[in-house]
Structures are given as C-alpha cells and as structure tokens.
Coordinates of C-alpha atoms in Angstrom, one line a residue:
X1 CA 113.2 -24.4 21.5
X2 CA 111.3 -27.5 22.4
X3 CA 109.8 -25.7 25.3
X4 CA 108.7 -22.9 23.1
X5 CA 107.2 -25.2 20.6
X6 CA 105.3 -27.1 23.3
X7 CA 104.0 -23.8 24.6
X8 CA 102.7 -22.7 21.3
X9 CA 101.1 -26.1 20.8
X10 CA 99.3 -25.8 24.1
X11 CA 98.0 -22.3 23.1
X12 CA 96.7 -23.6 19.8
X13 CA 95.0 -26.6 21.5
X14 CA 93.3 -24.3 24.0
X15 CA 92.2 -22.0 21.3
X16 CA 90.8 -24.9 19.3
X17 CA 88.9 -26.2 22.4
X18 CA 87.5 -22.7 23.0
X19 CA 86.4 -22.5 19.4
X20 CA 84.7 -25.9 19.6
X21 CA 83.0 -24.9 22.8
X22 CA 81.6 -21.7 21.2
X23 CA 80.5 -23.6 18.2
X24 CA 78.7 -26.1 20.3
X25 CA 76.9 -23.3 22.3
X26 CA 75.9 -21.7 19.1
X27 CA 74.5 -24.9 17.7
X28 CA 72.6 -25.5 20.9
X29 CA 71.1 -22.0 20.9
X30 CA 70.2 -22.3 17.2
X31 CA 68.5 -25.7 17.9
X32 CA 66.7 -24.2 20.8
X33 CA 65.6 -21.2 18.8
X34 CA 64.3 -23.5 16.0
X35 CA 62.4 -25.6 18.5
X36 CA 60.8 -22.6 20.0
X37 CA 59.8 -21.3 16.6
X38 CA 58.4 -24.7 15.7
X39 CA 56.4 -24.9 18.9
X40 CA 55.0 -21.3 18.3
X41 CA 54.0 -22.3 14.8
X42 CA 52.3 -25.4 16.1
X43 CA 50.5 -23.4 18.7
X44 CA 49.4 -20.9 16.1
X45 CA 48.2 -23.7 13.9
X46 CA 46.3 -25.3 16.7
X47 CA 44.7 -22.0 17.6
X48 CA 43.7 -21.4 14.0
X49 CA 42.2 -24.9 13.9
X50 CA 40.1 -24.2 17.0
X51 CA 39.0 -20.9 15.5
X52 CA 37.9 -22.6 12.3
X53 CA 36.1 -25.3 14.3
X54 CA 34.3 -22.6 16.3
X55 CA 33.4 -20.8 13.1
X56 CA 32.1 -24.0 11.5
X57 CA 30.1 -24.7 14.6
X58 CA 28.6 -21.2 14.6
X59 CA 27.8 -21.5 10.9
X60 CA 26.1 -24.8 11.6
X61 CA 24.1 -23.3 14.5
X62 CA 23.1 -20.3 12.3
X63 CA 22.0 -22.7 9.6
X64 CA 19.9 -24.7 12.0
X65 CA 18.4 -21.4 13.4
X66 CA 17.6 -20.3 9.9
X67 CA 16.1 -23.7 9.1
X68 CA 13.9 -23.5 12.2
X69 CA 12.9 -19.9 11.3
X70 CA 12.0 -21.0 7.8
X71 CA 9.9 -23.9 9.2
X72 CA 7.9 -21.4 11.3
X73 CA 7.4 -19.1 8.3
X74 CA 6.5 -21.7 5.6
X75 CA 3.9 -20.5 3.1
X76 CA 0.4 -21.2 4.3
X77 CA -3.0 -20.4 2.8
X78 CA -6.1 -20.0 4.9
X79 CA -9.7 -19.8 3.8
X80 CA -12.1 -17.4 5.5
X81 CA -15.9 -17.9 5.0
X82 CA -17.3 -14.4 5.5
X83 CA -20.6 -12.6 5.2
X84 CA -21.2 -10.9 1.9
X85 CA -21.3 -7.5 3.6
X86 CA -17.6 -7.9 4.6
X87 CA -16.3 -8.5 1.1
X88 CA -15.3 -4.9 0.2
X89 CA -13.5 -4.1 3.4
X90 CA -11.7 -7.5 3.3
X91 CA -10.6 -7.5 -0.3
X92 CA -9.7 -3.8 -0.7
X93 CA -8.0 -3.2 2.7
X94 CA -7.8 -5.7 5.5
X95 CA -6.4 -8.8 3.7
X96 CA -3.7 -6.8 1.9
X97 CA -2.8 -5.1 5.2
X98 CA -2.5 -8.4 7.0
X99 CA -0.5 -10.1 4.2
X100 CA 2.0 -7.3 4.2
X101 CA 2.6 -8.0 7.9
X102 CA 2.7 -11.7 7.4
X103 CA 4.0 -12.4 3.9
X104 CA 4.0 -16.1 4.4
X105 CA 0.3 -16.3 5.0
X106 CA -2.2 -16.0 2.1
X107 CA -5.8 -15.3 3.0
X108 CA -8.5 -16.3 0.6
X109 CA -12.2 -15.5 1.1
X110 CA -15.5 -16.9 0.1
X111 CA -18.4 -14.5 0.6
X112 CA -22.1 -15.2 0.8
X113 CA -25.0 -15.1 3.2
X114 CA -24.1 -16.4 6.7
X115 CA -26.8 -19.1 6.4
X116 CA -25.3 -20.5 3.2
X117 CA -21.8 -20.4 4.7
X118 CA -23.1 -22.2 7.8
X119 CA -24.4 -24.9 5.5
X120 CA -21.2 -25.2 3.6
X121 CA -19.2 -25.5 6.9
X122 CA -21.6 -28.2 8.0
X123 CA -21.0 -29.9 4.7
X124 CA -17.2 -29.9 5.2
X125 CA -15.9 -26.9 3.3
X126 CA -12.2 -26.6 4.0
X127 CA -12.6 -23.2 5.8
X128 CA -10.4 -22.1 8.6
X129 CA -12.3 -19.0 9.9
X130 CA -16.0 -18.1 9.9
X131 CA -17.0 -14.4 10.1
X132 CA -20.8 -14.3 10.4
X133 CA -23.2 -11.4 10.1
X134 CA -25.2 -12.7 12.9
X135 CA -24.8 -14.6 16.1
X136 CA -27.5 -17.2 15.2
X137 CA -25.3 -19.0 12.6
X138 CA -22.2 -18.9 14.8
X139 CA -24.0 -20.3 17.8
X140 CA -25.5 -23.1 15.7
X141 CA -22.0 -24.2 14.5
X142 CA -20.5 -23.9 18.0
X143 CA -23.3 -26.2 19.3
X144 CA -22.4 -28.7 16.6
X145 CA -18.7 -28.5 17.7
X146 CA -17.8 -27.1 14.2
X147 CA -16.5 -23.8 15.6
X148 CA -14.1 -23.6 18.5
X149 CA -16.2 -21.8 21.1
X150 CA -13.2 -20.4 22.9
X151 CA -12.1 -18.6 19.7
X152 CA -15.3 -16.7 19.1
X153 CA -15.1 -12.9 19.3
X154 CA -17.9 -10.4 18.7
X155 CA -16.1 -7.9 16.5
X156 CA -18.5 -5.6 14.8
X157 CA -22.0 -4.0 15.0
X158 CA -24.0 -3.0 12.0
X159 CA -27.4 -1.4 11.4
X160 CA -30.2 -2.3 9.0
X161 CA -31.6 0.6 6.9
X162 CA -34.2 1.4 4.3
X163 CA -32.7 2.3 1.0
X164 CA -34.3 3.6 -2.2
X165 CA -33.0 4.8 -5.6
X166 CA -31.6 8.3 -5.2
X167 CA -34.2 9.7 -7.7
X168 CA -37.1 8.4 -5.5
X169 CA -35.9 9.5 -2.1
X170 CA -38.5 12.3 -1.8
X171 CA -41.3 9.8 -1.6
X172 CA -40.0 8.3 1.7
X173 CA -39.3 9.9 5.1
X174 CA -39.1 7.1 7.6
X175 CA -38.4 3.3 7.9
X176 CA -42.0 2.4 8.0
X177 CA -42.6 4.0 4.6
X178 CA -41.2 0.7 3.1
X179 CA -44.9 -0.3 3.1
X180 CA -45.6 2.3 0.4
X181 CA -43.2 0.9 -2.1
X182 CA -44.6 -1.2 -5.0
X183 CA -41.8 -3.7 -4.9
X184 CA -39.4 -4.4 -2.0
X185 CA -36.1 -6.3 -1.9
X186 CA -35.0 -8.1 1.3
X187 CA -32.8 -11.0 2.0
X188 CA -34.3 -14.4 2.3
X189 CA -35.1 -14.8 6.1
X190 CA -34.4 -18.5 5.9
X191 CA -30.7 -18.0 5.2
X192 CA -29.7 -14.3 5.1
X193 CA -29.2 -12.5 8.4
X194 CA -30.1 -9.1 6.9
X195 CA -33.4 -10.7 5.8
X196 CA -33.9 -12.1 9.3
X197 CA -33.4 -8.7 10.9
X198 CA -35.7 -7.1 8.3
X199 CA -38.4 -9.6 9.0
X200 CA -38.0 -9.1 12.8
X201 CA -38.1 -5.3 12.6
X202 CA -41.1 -5.4 10.2
X203 CA -42.9 -7.9 12.3
X204 CA -42.4 -5.8 15.4
X205 CA -43.8 -2.8 13.5
X206 CA -46.8 -4.9 12.2
X207 CA -45.7 -4.6 8.6
X208 CA -44.2 -7.9 7.7
X209 CA -47.3 -9.5 6.1
X210 CA -47.9 -6.4 4.0
X211 CA -44.3 -6.1 2.8
X212 CA -43.6 -9.8 2.3
X213 CA -46.5 -10.0 -0.2
X214 CA -44.6 -7.8 -2.6
X215 CA -41.1 -8.7 -1.7
X216 CA -38.3 -10.2 -3.8
X217 CA -36.1 -12.4 -1.6
X218 CA -32.4 -12.2 -2.3
X219 CA -29.8 -14.9 -1.7
X220 CA -27.5 -12.4 0.1
X221 CA -27.5 -8.8 1.0
X222 CA -25.3 -7.8 -2.0
X223 CA -28.0 -9.1 -4.4
X224 CA -30.7 -7.1 -2.6
X225 CA -28.5 -4.0 -2.7
X226 CA -27.9 -4.4 -6.5
X227 CA -31.6 -4.9 -7.2
X228 CA -32.4 -1.5 -5.6
X229 CA -29.5 0.2 -7.2
X230 CA -30.5 -1.1 -10.7
X231 CA -34.1 -0.1 -10.1
X232 CA -35.4 -3.6 -10.1
X233 CA -37.0 -2.9 -6.7
X234 CA -38.4 0.4 -5.5
X235 CA -37.0 -0.1 -2.0
X236 CA -34.9 -2.5 0.0
X237 CA -33.7 -3.2 3.5
X238 CA -29.9 -3.8 3.8
X239 CA -27.0 -3.2 6.1
X240 CA -25.8 0.4 6.6
X241 CA -22.4 -0.6 5.5
X242 CA -23.6 -2.0 2.2
X243 CA -25.7 1.1 1.5
X244 CA -22.5 3.2 2.0
X245 CA -20.9 1.5 -1.0
X246 CA -23.7 2.8 -3.3
X247 CA -23.9 6.4 -2.3
X248 CA -24.0 7.6 -5.9
X249 CA -27.1 5.6 -6.7
X250 CA -28.9 4.9 -3.4
X251 CA -30.3 7.1 -0.7
X252 CA -30.6 5.9 2.9
X253 CA -34.0 6.9 4.3
X254 CA -33.7 5.7 7.9
X255 CA -32.4 3.0 10.3
X256 CA -34.8 0.4 11.8
X257 CA -36.5 2.1 14.7
X258 CA -35.1 1.5 18.1
X259 CA -36.8 -1.3 19.9
X260 CA -37.8 -3.0 16.6
X261 CA -35.0 -5.5 17.0
X262 CA -34.6 -7.6 20.2
X263 CA -30.8 -7.6 19.9
X264 CA -28.1 -5.6 18.1
X265 CA -26.8 -6.7 14.7
X266 CA -23.5 -8.3 15.9
X267 CA -20.8 -9.9 13.7
X268 CA -18.9 -12.7 15.5
X269 CA -15.8 -14.5 14.1
X270 CA -14.4 -17.8 15.1
X271 CA -12.0 -20.6 14.1
X272 CA -13.4 -23.7 12.4
X273 CA -12.7 -26.7 14.7
X274 CA -11.5 -28.9 11.8
X275 CA -9.0 -26.4 10.6
X276 CA -5.4 -27.7 10.1
X277 CA -4.0 -24.1 10.1
X278 CA -5.3 -22.8 13.4
X279 CA -2.1 -20.8 14.2
X280 CA -2.4 -18.8 11.0
X281 CA -6.1 -18.4 11.4
X282 CA -5.7 -17.2 15.0
X283 CA -3.1 -14.6 13.8
X284 CA -5.6 -13.3 11.3
X285 CA -8.4 -13.3 13.8
X286 CA -6.2 -11.3 16.3
X287 CA -5.5 -8.8 13.5
X288 CA -9.2 -8.3 12.8
X289 CA -9.7 -7.5 16.5
X290 CA -6.9 -5.0 16.5
X291 CA -7.2 -1.2 16.7
X292 CA -5.6 -1.0 13.3
X293 CA -8.4 -3.2 11.7
X294 CA -11.1 -1.5 13.7
X295 CA -10.2 1.9 12.1
X296 CA -10.7 0.3 8.7
X297 CA -14.0 -1.2 9.6
X298 CA -15.2 2.2 10.8
X299 CA -14.4 3.7 7.4
X300 CA -16.8 1.1 5.9
X301 CA -19.6 2.1 8.4
X302 CA -19.2 -0.7 11.0
X303 CA -19.0 0.0 14.7
X304 CA -16.2 -2.1 16.4
X305 CA -17.4 -3.9 19.5
X306 CA -15.1 -3.2 22.4

C-alpha cells in the first residue's frame, strides 16, 4: 500500500512539474509575442513620424517656392512715354493684350509729341520706356545717357500724307497741292516729328516758305488731325496711321513723294536709363517687337521693321 501511495505521489508530482513547465513556456511565448507587437508598433510610429516630418519639410519647401514665385510676380507699374500717333493702338489693343499675359504688370502711358516727351525725360519724368516717332529724339537722349543704347529697337515705319476734309477732296490730286489750300495745319517742326518731316518734304519740293506762311502749328500730330477733321484747316500733313483713324471725315490725297525725305519715318523704342523697373519694361518692349504685336500695328497702318 505504501509503495502504491508513493507511486501515485510520484505521478502527481511529475504531472505538476509538466504543467508548470507548460505554463512557463506559454508565459514566455506570450511575453515574446507582446514584445514583438510593441516593437512593431514602435517601428510603425517611427515610420509615421518620419513621413510626417517629410511632409512638413515638403510643405515648407513648397511654401518657400511659392514665396519666391510671388516675389518674382509682385505687382509693378511701368510708365511708357509714347508718341501721340501710338495712343489708339496702345490703349485699345496692345496694352490690354500684354497685361492679359502679364497680369502683375500694369502699363500706363503718357502720349504727346516726341519732342515734348524728350524734354520731359530730360527733366526727370519717372518714365521707364520711350517710344518715339522719330530717331532724332531717341538719339539725343541716348547721347545724353538717358536712354540705354543697347535696348533701342527700331520697331515701326510710318508715312506722312496730305489730308483734307472729305467734302473738299476733289480740289486736290497730289501732295504738292497743299500749296493751294488757304489754311494748312502741320506739327510744330521744333518739337513734333510729323512737323519736322512735313517741313523737310516741303523744303525739298520748294514749297515750305509758301506753306509755312499760312500754316497753323500744332503741338502734336493729333491736334493737327483734329483741326482738319473739324474744318479749322483746309488741309494738313499727318501720319498715315493717324489719317486712318478719321476715315469718315478725312480723305487722304497722297503720300509725300519718294525722295522728298532723306530717311524713312522710323519709330524706335528704348528703356530709360534711370528706370527702376527695367525687367518689366524689357518684357513690354519684347512684346512690342513680337509678331503678335506687329500684326496689331499693321491693322493701324504701321509697317513693322524687320
């Protein structure tokens, strides 16, 4: 009996030890599993932190890029001093076209005779671009270092023509018939390029003394044009492009005869040396020299210089 009891006791002890062993293994496996899960969670958290850091860095870079882009496209306003004969084409078409392409740049214009504009630039007007109706004024400003010589481009050619009120056109057949008019309107040769060209052509034709004796001198070509259109003058000498704007009231009789002018009527444009907005002014000048702008100038009667 004692031997049987001892045997049973041994069996129970062995079973208990096996059970304890199994419990220990299970605890170890559970602990190991918990440790692996914790490590995985930590790794995931670390990866998420890195991703967020990368996103933050990317957002910062993007913000910086956008700031740089904004700096390069800050609103800027440039002033163009342009010949009066350019006013319609600029205001109605070319400036709106350019500003649509460059919405951060506003182009303002002051329009008058090239001689007056030359004087204003010499006096310190805050202009960024000069668009002259003659090379004389541009050359003078370049020689005074008031226009950047490297920026000058000859963009357009024009013609000077004899115009009369439409109801008087039958009394004239050629340019020289200006001498038959009782009153004649021309630009002041002292400051208006169209007047300088008119004087040159009439001098070559031997008619200047006769015409100047009965001439009214306008301060710009637009004023001359209006005098004839209103009937204040019987005839006038203006640019062909200006005459084209008054087709309903004016008749073009003829262009100045070939050979009456020593040089063609050229319109140069250049950047003012003292401009603080040269990049924007250069963009506008490049646009004015483009094929797109040339097509518009042609619609207004100019001939683009290529």
